[in-house]
CSV table of C-alpha atoms and ligand atoms in Angstrom, one decimal:
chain,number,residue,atom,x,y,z
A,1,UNK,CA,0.0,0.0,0.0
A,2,UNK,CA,1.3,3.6,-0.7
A,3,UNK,CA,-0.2,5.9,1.0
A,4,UNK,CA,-0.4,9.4,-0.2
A,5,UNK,CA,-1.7,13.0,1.7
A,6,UNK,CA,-2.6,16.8,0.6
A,7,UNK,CA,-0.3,19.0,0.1
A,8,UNK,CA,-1.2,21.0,3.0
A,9,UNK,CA,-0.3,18.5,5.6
A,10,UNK,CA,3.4,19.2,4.4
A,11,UNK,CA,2.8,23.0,6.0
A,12,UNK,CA,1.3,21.6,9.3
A,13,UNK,CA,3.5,21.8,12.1
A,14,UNK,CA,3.4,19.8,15.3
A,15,UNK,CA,4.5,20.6,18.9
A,16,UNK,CA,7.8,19.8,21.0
A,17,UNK,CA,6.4,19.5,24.1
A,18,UNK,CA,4.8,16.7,23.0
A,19,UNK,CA,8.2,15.0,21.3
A,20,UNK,CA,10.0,16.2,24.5
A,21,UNK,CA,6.6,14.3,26.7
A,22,UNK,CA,7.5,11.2,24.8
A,23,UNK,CA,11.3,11.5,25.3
A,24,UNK,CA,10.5,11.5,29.3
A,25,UNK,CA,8.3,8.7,29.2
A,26,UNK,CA,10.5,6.7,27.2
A,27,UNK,CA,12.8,7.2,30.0
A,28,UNK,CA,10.4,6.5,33.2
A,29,UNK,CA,9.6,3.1,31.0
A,30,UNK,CA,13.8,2.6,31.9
A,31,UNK,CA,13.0,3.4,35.3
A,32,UNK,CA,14.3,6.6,35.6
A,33,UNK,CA,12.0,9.4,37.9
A,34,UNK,CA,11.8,12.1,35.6
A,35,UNK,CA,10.3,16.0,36.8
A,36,UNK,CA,8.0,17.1,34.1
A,37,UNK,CA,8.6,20.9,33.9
A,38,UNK,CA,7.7,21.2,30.2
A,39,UNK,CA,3.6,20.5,30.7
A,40,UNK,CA,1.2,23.6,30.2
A,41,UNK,CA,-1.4,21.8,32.5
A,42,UNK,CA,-2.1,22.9,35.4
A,43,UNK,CA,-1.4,20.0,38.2
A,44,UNK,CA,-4.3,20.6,40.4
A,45,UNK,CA,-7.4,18.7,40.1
A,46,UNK,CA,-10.8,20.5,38.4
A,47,UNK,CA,-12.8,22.0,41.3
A,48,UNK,CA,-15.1,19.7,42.8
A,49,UNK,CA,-18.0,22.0,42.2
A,50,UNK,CA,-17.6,21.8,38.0
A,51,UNK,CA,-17.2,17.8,38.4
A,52,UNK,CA,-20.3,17.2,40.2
A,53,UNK,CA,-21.8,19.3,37.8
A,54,UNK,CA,-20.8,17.4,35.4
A,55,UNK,CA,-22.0,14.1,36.9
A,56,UNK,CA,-25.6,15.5,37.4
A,57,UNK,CA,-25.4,16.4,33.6
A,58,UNK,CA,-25.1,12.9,32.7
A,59,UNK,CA,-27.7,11.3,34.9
A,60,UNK,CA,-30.4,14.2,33.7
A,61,UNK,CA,-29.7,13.1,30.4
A,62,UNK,CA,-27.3,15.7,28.8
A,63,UNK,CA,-25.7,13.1,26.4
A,64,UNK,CA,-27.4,14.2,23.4
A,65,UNK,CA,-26.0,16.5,20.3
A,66,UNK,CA,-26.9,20.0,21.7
A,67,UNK,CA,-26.7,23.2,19.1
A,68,UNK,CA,-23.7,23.0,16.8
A,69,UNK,CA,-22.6,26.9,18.3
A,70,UNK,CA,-23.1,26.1,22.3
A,71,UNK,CA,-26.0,25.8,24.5
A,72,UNK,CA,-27.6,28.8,25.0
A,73,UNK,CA,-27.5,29.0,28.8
A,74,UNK,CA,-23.6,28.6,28.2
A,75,UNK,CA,-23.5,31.4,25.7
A,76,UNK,CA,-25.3,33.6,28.3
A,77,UNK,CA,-23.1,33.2,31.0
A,78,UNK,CA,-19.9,33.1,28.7
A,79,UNK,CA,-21.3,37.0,27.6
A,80,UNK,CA,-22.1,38.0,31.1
A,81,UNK,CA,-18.5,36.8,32.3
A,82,UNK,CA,-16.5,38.3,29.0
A,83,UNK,CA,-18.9,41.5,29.2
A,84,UNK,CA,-18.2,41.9,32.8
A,85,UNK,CA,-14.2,41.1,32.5
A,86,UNK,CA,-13.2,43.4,29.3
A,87,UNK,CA,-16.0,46.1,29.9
A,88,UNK,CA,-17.7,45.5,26.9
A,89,UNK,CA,-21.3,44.5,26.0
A,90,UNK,CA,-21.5,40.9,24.7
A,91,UNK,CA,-24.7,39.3,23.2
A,92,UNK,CA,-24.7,35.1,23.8
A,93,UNK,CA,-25.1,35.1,19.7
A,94,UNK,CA,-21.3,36.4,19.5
A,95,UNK,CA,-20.3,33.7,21.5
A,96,UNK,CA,-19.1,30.3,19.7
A,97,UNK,CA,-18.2,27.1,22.0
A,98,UNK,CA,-15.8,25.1,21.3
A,99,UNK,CA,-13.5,21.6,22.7
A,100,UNK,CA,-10.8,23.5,23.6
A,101,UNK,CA,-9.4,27.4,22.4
A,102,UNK,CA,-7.3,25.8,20.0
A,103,UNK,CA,-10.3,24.3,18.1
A,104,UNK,CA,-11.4,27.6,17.7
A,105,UNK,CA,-8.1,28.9,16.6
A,106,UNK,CA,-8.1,26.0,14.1
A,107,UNK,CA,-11.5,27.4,12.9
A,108,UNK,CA,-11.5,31.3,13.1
A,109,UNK,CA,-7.7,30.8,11.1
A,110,UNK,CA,-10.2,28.9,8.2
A,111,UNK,CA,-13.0,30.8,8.4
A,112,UNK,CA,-11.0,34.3,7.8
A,113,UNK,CA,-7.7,33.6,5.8
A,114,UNK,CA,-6.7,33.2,2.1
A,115,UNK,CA,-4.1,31.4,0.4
A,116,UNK,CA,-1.5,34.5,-0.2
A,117,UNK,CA,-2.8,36.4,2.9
A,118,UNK,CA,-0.3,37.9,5.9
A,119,UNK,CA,-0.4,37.0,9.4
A,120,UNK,CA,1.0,39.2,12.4
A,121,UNK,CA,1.9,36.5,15.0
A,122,UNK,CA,4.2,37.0,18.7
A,123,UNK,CA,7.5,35.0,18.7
A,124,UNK,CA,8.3,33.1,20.4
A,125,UNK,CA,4.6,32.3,20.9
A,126,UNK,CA,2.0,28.9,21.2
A,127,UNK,CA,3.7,26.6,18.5
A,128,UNK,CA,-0.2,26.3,16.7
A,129,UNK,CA,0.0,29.8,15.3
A,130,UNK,CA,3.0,29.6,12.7
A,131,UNK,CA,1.7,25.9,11.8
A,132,UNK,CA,-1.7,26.8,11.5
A,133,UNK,CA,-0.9,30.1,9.6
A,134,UNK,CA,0.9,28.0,6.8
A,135,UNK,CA,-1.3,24.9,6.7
A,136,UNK,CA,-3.9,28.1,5.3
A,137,UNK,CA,-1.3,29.2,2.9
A,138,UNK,CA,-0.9,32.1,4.3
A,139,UNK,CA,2.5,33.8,5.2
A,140,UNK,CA,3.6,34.3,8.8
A,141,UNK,CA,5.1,37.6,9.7
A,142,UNK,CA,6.6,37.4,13.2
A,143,UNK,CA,7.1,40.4,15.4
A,144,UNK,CA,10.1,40.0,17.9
A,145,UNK,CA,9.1,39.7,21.6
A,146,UNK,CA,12.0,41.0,23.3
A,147,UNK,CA,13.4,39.9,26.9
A,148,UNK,CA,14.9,43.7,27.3
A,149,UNK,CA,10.9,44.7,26.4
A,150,UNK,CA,10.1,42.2,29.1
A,151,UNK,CA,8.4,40.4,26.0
A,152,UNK,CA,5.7,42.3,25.4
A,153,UNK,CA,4.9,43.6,21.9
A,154,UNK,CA,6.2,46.3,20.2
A,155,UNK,CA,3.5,48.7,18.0
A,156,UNK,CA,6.5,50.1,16.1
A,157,UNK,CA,7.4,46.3,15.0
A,158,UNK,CA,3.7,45.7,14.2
A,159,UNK,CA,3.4,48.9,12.0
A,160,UNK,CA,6.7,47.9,10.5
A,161,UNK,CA,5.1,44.4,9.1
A,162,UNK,CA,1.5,45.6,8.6
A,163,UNK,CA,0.7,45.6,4.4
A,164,UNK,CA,-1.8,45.6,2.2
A,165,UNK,CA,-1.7,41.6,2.4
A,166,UNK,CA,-2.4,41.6,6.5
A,167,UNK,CA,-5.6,40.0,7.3
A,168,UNK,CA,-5.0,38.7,10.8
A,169,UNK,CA,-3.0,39.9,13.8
A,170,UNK,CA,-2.7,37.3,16.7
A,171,UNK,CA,-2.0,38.7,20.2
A,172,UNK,CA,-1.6,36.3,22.9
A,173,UNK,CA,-1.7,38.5,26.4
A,174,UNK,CA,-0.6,37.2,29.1
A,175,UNK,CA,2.2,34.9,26.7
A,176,UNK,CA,3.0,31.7,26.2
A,177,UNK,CA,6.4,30.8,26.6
A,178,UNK,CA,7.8,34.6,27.5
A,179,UNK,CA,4.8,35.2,30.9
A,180,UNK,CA,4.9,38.7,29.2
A,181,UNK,CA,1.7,40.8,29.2
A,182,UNK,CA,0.5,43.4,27.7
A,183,UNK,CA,-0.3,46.8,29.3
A,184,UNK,CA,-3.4,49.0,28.5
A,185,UNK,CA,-0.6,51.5,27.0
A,186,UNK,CA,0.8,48.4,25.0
A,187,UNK,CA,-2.6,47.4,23.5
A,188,UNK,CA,-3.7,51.2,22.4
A,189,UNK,CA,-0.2,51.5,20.3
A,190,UNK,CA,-1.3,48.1,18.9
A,191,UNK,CA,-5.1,49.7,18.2
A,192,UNK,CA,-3.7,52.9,16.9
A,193,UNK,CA,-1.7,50.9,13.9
A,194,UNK,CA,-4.9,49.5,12.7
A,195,UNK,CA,-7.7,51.7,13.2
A,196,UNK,CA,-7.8,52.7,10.1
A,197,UNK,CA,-7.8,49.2,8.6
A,198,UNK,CA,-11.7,47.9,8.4
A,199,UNK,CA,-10.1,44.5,6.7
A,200,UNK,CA,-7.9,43.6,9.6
A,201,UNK,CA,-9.1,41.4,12.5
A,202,UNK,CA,-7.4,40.8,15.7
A,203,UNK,CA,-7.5,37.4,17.4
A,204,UNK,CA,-6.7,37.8,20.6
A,205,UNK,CA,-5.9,34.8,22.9
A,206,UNK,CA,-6.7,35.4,26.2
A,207,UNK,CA,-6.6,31.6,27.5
A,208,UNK,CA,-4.3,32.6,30.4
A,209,UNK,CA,-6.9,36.1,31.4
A,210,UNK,CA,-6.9,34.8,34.9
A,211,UNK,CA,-3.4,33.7,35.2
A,212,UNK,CA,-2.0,37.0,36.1
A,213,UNK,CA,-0.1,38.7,39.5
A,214,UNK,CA,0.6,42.0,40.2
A,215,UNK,CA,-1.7,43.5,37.2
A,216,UNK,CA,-5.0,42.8,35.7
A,217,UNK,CA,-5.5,41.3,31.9
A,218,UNK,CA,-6.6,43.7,30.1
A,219,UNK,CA,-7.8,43.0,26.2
A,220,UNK,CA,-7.9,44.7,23.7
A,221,UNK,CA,-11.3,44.2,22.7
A,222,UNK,CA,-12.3,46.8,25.6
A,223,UNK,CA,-10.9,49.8,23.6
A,224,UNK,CA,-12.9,51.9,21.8
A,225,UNK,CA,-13.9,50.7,18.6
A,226,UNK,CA,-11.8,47.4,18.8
A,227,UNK,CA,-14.7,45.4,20.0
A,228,UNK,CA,-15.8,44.8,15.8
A,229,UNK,CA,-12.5,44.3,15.0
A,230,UNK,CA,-11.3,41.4,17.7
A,231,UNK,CA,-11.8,37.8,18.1
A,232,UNK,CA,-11.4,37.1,21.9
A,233,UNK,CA,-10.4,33.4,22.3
A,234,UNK,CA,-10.0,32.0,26.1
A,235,UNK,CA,-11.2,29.1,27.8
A,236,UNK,CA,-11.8,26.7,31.0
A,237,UNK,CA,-8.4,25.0,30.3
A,238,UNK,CA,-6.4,26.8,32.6
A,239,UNK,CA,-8.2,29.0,35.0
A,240,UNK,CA,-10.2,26.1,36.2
A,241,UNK,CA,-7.6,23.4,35.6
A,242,UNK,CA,-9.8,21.3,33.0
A,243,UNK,CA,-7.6,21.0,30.2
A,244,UNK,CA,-8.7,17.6,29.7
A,245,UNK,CA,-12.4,18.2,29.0
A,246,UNK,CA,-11.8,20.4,26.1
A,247,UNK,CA,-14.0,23.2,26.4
A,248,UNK,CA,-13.7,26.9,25.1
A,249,UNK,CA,-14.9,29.7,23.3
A,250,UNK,CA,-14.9,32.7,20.7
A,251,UNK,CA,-16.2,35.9,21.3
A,252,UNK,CA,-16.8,37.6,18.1
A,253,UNK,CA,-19.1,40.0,15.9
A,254,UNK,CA,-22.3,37.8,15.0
A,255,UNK,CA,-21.8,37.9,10.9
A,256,UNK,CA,-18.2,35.8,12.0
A,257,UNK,CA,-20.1,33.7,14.6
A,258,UNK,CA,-22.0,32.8,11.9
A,259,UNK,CA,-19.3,31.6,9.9
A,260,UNK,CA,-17.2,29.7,12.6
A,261,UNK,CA,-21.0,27.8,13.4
A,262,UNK,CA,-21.1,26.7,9.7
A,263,UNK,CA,-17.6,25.5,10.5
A,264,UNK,CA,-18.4,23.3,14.0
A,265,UNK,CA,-21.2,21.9,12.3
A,266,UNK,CA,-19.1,20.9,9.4
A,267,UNK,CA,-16.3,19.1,11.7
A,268,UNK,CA,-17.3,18.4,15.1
A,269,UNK,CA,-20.9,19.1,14.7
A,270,UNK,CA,-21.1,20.5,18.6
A,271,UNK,CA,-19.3,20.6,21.9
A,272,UNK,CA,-20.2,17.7,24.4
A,273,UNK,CA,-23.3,18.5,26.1
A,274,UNK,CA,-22.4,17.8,30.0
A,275,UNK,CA,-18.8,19.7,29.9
A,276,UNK,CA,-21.1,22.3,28.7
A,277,UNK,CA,-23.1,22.1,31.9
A,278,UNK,CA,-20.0,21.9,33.9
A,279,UNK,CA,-18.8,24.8,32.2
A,280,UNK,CA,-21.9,27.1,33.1
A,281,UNK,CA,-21.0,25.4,36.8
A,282,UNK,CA,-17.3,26.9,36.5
A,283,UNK,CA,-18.5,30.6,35.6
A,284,UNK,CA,-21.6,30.9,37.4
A,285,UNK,CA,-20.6,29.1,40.9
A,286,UNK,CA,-17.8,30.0,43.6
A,287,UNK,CA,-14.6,31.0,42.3
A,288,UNK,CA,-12.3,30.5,45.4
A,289,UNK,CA,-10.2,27.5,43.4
A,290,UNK,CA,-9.3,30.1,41.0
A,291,UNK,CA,-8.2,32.2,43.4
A,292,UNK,CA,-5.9,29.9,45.3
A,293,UNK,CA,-4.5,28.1,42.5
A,294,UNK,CA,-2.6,31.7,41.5
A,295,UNK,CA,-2.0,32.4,44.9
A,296,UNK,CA,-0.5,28.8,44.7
A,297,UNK,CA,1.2,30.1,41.7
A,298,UNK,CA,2.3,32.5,42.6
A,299,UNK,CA,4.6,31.5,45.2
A,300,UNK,CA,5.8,28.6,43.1
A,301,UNK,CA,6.7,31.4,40.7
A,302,UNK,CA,9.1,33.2,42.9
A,303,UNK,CA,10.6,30.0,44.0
A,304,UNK,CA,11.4,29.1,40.4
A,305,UNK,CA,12.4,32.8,39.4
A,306,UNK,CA,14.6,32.5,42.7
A,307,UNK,CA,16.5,29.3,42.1
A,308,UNK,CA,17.2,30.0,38.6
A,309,UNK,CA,18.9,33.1,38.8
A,310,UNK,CA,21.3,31.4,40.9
A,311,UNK,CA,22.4,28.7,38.4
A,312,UNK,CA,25.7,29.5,36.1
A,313,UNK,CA,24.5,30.9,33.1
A,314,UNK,CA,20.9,31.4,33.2
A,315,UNK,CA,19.0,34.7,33.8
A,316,UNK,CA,15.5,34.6,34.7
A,317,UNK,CA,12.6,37.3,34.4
A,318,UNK,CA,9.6,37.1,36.7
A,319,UNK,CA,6.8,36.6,34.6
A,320,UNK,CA,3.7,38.8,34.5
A,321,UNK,CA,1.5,36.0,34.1
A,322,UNK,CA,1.0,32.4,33.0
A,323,UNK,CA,2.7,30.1,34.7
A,324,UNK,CA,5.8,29.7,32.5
A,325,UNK,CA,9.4,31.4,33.2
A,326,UNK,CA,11.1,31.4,29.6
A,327,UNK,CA,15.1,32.0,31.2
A,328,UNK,CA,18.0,33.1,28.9
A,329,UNK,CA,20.6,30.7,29.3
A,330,UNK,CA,23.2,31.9,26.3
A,331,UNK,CA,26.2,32.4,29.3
A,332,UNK,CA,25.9,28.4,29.9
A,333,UNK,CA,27.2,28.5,26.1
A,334,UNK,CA,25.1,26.0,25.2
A,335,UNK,CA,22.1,26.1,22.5
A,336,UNK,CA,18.6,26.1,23.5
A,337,UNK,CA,18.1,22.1,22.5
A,338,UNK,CA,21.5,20.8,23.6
A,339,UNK,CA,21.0,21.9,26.9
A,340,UNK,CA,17.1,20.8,26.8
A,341,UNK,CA,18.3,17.8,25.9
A,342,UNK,CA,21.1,17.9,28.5
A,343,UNK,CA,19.0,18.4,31.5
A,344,UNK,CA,16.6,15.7,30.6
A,345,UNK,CA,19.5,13.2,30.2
A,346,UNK,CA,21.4,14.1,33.6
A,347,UNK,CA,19.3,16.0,35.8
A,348,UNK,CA,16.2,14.0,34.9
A,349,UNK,CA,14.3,16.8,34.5
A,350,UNK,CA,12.0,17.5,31.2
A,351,UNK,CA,11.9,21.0,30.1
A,352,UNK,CA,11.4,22.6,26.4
A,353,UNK,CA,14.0,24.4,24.7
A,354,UNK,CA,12.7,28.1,23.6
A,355,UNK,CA,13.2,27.0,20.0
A,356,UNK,CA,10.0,24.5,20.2
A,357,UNK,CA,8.1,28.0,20.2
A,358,UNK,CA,9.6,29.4,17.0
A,359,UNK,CA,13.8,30.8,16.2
A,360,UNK,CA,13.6,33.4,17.9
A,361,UNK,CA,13.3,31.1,21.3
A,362,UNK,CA,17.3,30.2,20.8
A,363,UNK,CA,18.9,31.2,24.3
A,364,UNK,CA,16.0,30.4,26.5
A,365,UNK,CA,14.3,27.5,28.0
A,366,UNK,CA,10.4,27.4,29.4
A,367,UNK,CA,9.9,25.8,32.1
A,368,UNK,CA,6.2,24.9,33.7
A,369,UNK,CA,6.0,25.7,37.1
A,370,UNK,CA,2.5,23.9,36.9
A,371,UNK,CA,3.9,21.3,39.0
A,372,UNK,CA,4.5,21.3,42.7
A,373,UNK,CA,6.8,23.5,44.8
A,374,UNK,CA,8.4,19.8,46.2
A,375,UNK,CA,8.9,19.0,42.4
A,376,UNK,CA,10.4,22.2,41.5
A,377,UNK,CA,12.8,22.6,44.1
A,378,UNK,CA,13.8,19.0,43.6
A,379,UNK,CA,14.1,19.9,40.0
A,380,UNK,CA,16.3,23.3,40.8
A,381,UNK,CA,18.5,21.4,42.5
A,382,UNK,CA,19.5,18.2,40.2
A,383,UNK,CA,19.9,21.2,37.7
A,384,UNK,CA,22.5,22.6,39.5
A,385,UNK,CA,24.4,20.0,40.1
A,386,UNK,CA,24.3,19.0,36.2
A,387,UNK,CA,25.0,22.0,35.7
A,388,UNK,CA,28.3,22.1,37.5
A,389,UNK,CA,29.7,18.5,36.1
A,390,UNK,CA,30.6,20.5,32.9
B,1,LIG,C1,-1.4,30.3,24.1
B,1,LIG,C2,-2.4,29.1,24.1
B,1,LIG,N1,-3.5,29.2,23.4
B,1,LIG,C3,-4.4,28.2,23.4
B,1,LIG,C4,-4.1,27.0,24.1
B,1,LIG,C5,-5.1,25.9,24.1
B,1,LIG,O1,-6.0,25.9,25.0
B,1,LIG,P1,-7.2,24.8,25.0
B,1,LIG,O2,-6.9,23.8,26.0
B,1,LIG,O3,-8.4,25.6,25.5
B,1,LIG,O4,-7.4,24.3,23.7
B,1,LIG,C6,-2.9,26.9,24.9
B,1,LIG,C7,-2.6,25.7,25.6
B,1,LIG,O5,-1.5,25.4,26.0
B,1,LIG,C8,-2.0,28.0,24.9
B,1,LIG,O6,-0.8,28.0,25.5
């Protein structure tokens, strides 16, 4: 048998963290304990609250296909919550549901782009933009996140890049690898660059909105006249540690929502009914969890931030949010996957070299500090003392 594919799948990407996830496991199967510092999940469990939600939804019945866009009483609280968060007024019909913010990604990226088209993306940044933007034929135009910037965006890049071709620019505030966020000054520059472009749309991922420390998220769908242009994208993934349902949404002007429905329906036809009722659950009931699980955070954070800083070659920023640290390590000498690589083979500790989230990640590596403080000082300390042995 020969099998033969489309063109296109030549121009999909994949993602290291899942090569580097299989590395590590190959090694526990040898028997070696390995710390998994390279997971974006978050390692608490979903509140008990959203299970038992859940549960109920299955034993009233809620196993059934349910509208292809979301149920509506999801929609509504997904428009109260975004209206409420980024100062805006949102209608439950410019909301679109979804297993998971990348799904929607996948489908705002197909529903909006042309073969030939330009796309403004972060890099480093979430490995699914540059693939995704290529797999559409269009081009990827990456604007620099610099560490000296504390990796936030720079307008003057952005208005450097922007042509006649750009359809789409893709923020992702607070980041993922860098932990940079954008400020309110940050995201006006941005707004200013394209206000007088009625054919540019902003997607904005806002999956870690709630992961944040000293500031608040702020999006930049809450300036003036940005609502019409911006897709918001964000999620239950992280905030309520549920990656493993798969739930998220779009917030969007209707005539889009439209479009991304005639999309669901055409793939995955709707979004499990009782993670939809959990979901309503997570929103609508008590949202202590959230609350301790950054306070959580954040203390792992400055742990991590800490200990690095004191290894031989590394330099680490505190992150704004997220709960990533994306070091430089260019005074170890070493590249970004040698020493990945490096660490996992004598310090037993899994971490992704910056380079899994695009070129411009050479001299950094991110590591997750979704894991626990035990872990992570464990983890500091076997890299030290690889570290030292060269
Ligand atoms: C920047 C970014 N966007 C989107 C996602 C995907 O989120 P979801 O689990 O809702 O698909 C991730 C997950 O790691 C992410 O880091």
């Amino acid at each position: 048998m020969v099998y033969t594919f489309a063109d296109r799948m030549k121009h999909l990407g994949t993602e290291a963290s899942f090569e580097t996830l299989a590395k590590a496991k190959a090694l526990e199967r040898q028997g070696k304990n390995i710390i998994h510092l390279e997971i974006g999940d978050p390692d608490f469990d979903t509140p008990i609250n959203i299970k038992e939600a859940a549960v109920r939804a299955i034993y009233d019945g809620n196993t059934h296909y349910v509208p292809a866009e979301g149920i509506y009483e999801l929609r509504e609280a997904i428009a109260n919550y975004v209206s409420k968060t980024r100062m805006i007024d949102v209608k439950p019909e410019e909301v679109v549901v979804g297993p998971g913010c990348k799904q929607l990604l996948f489908l705002t990226m197909l529903a909006l782009i042309n073969p030939g088209e330009e796309v403004l993306y972060p890099s480093p940044a979430y490995p699914a933009y540059e693939s995704l933007i290529n797999f559409v034929g269009a081009k990827p135009v990456p604007i620099p996140l610099m560490e000296e910037y504390d990796f936030r965006m720079d307008h003057e890049h952005i208005k450097e890049k922007l042509t006649r071709k750009t359809k789409v620019v893709i923020l992702n505030s607070p980041e993922n690898p860098t932990g940079g966020i954008l400020t309110k000054e940050d995201l006006k520059l941005i707004a200013d660059c394209i206000a007088e472009r009625d054919d540019v749309i902003v997607v904005s991922d806002e999956i870690y909105s709630r992961i944040v420390y000293e500031r608040e998220h702020e999006s930049i769908a809450s300036l003036p006249g940005m609502k019409e242009k911006t897709i918001i994208l964000d999620g239950f993934s992280k905030a309520y540690a549920m990656t493993g349902w798969r739930l998220g949404y779009a917030v969007m002007n209707e005539e889009i929502a439209q479009k991304l429905t005639q999309l669901v329906i055409n793939s995955h036809a709707c979004t499990c009914a009782f993670v939809q009722i959990a979901g309503i659950e997570a929103l609508n009931g008590p949202q202590d969890s959230v609350k301790e699980m950054v306070e959580e955070f954040k203390k792992r954070r400055e742990i991590i931030v800490s200990g690095l800083n004191k290894l031989k070659g590394f330099n680490c920023r505190k992150p704004a949010g997220t709960f990533y640290v994306f070091p430089n390590i260019k005074g170890t000498g070493f590249k970004s996957k040698e020493l990945a690589d490096y660490l996992l083979r004598e310090a037993d500790v899994a971490v992704l070299p910056g380079t899994a989230f695009g070129a411009s990640g050479e001299g950094y590596l991110r590591l997750s500090f979704a894991s626990s403080i035990e872990n992570i000082e464990k983890a500091l300390e076997k890299m030290a003392e690889a570290l030292e042995k060269l």
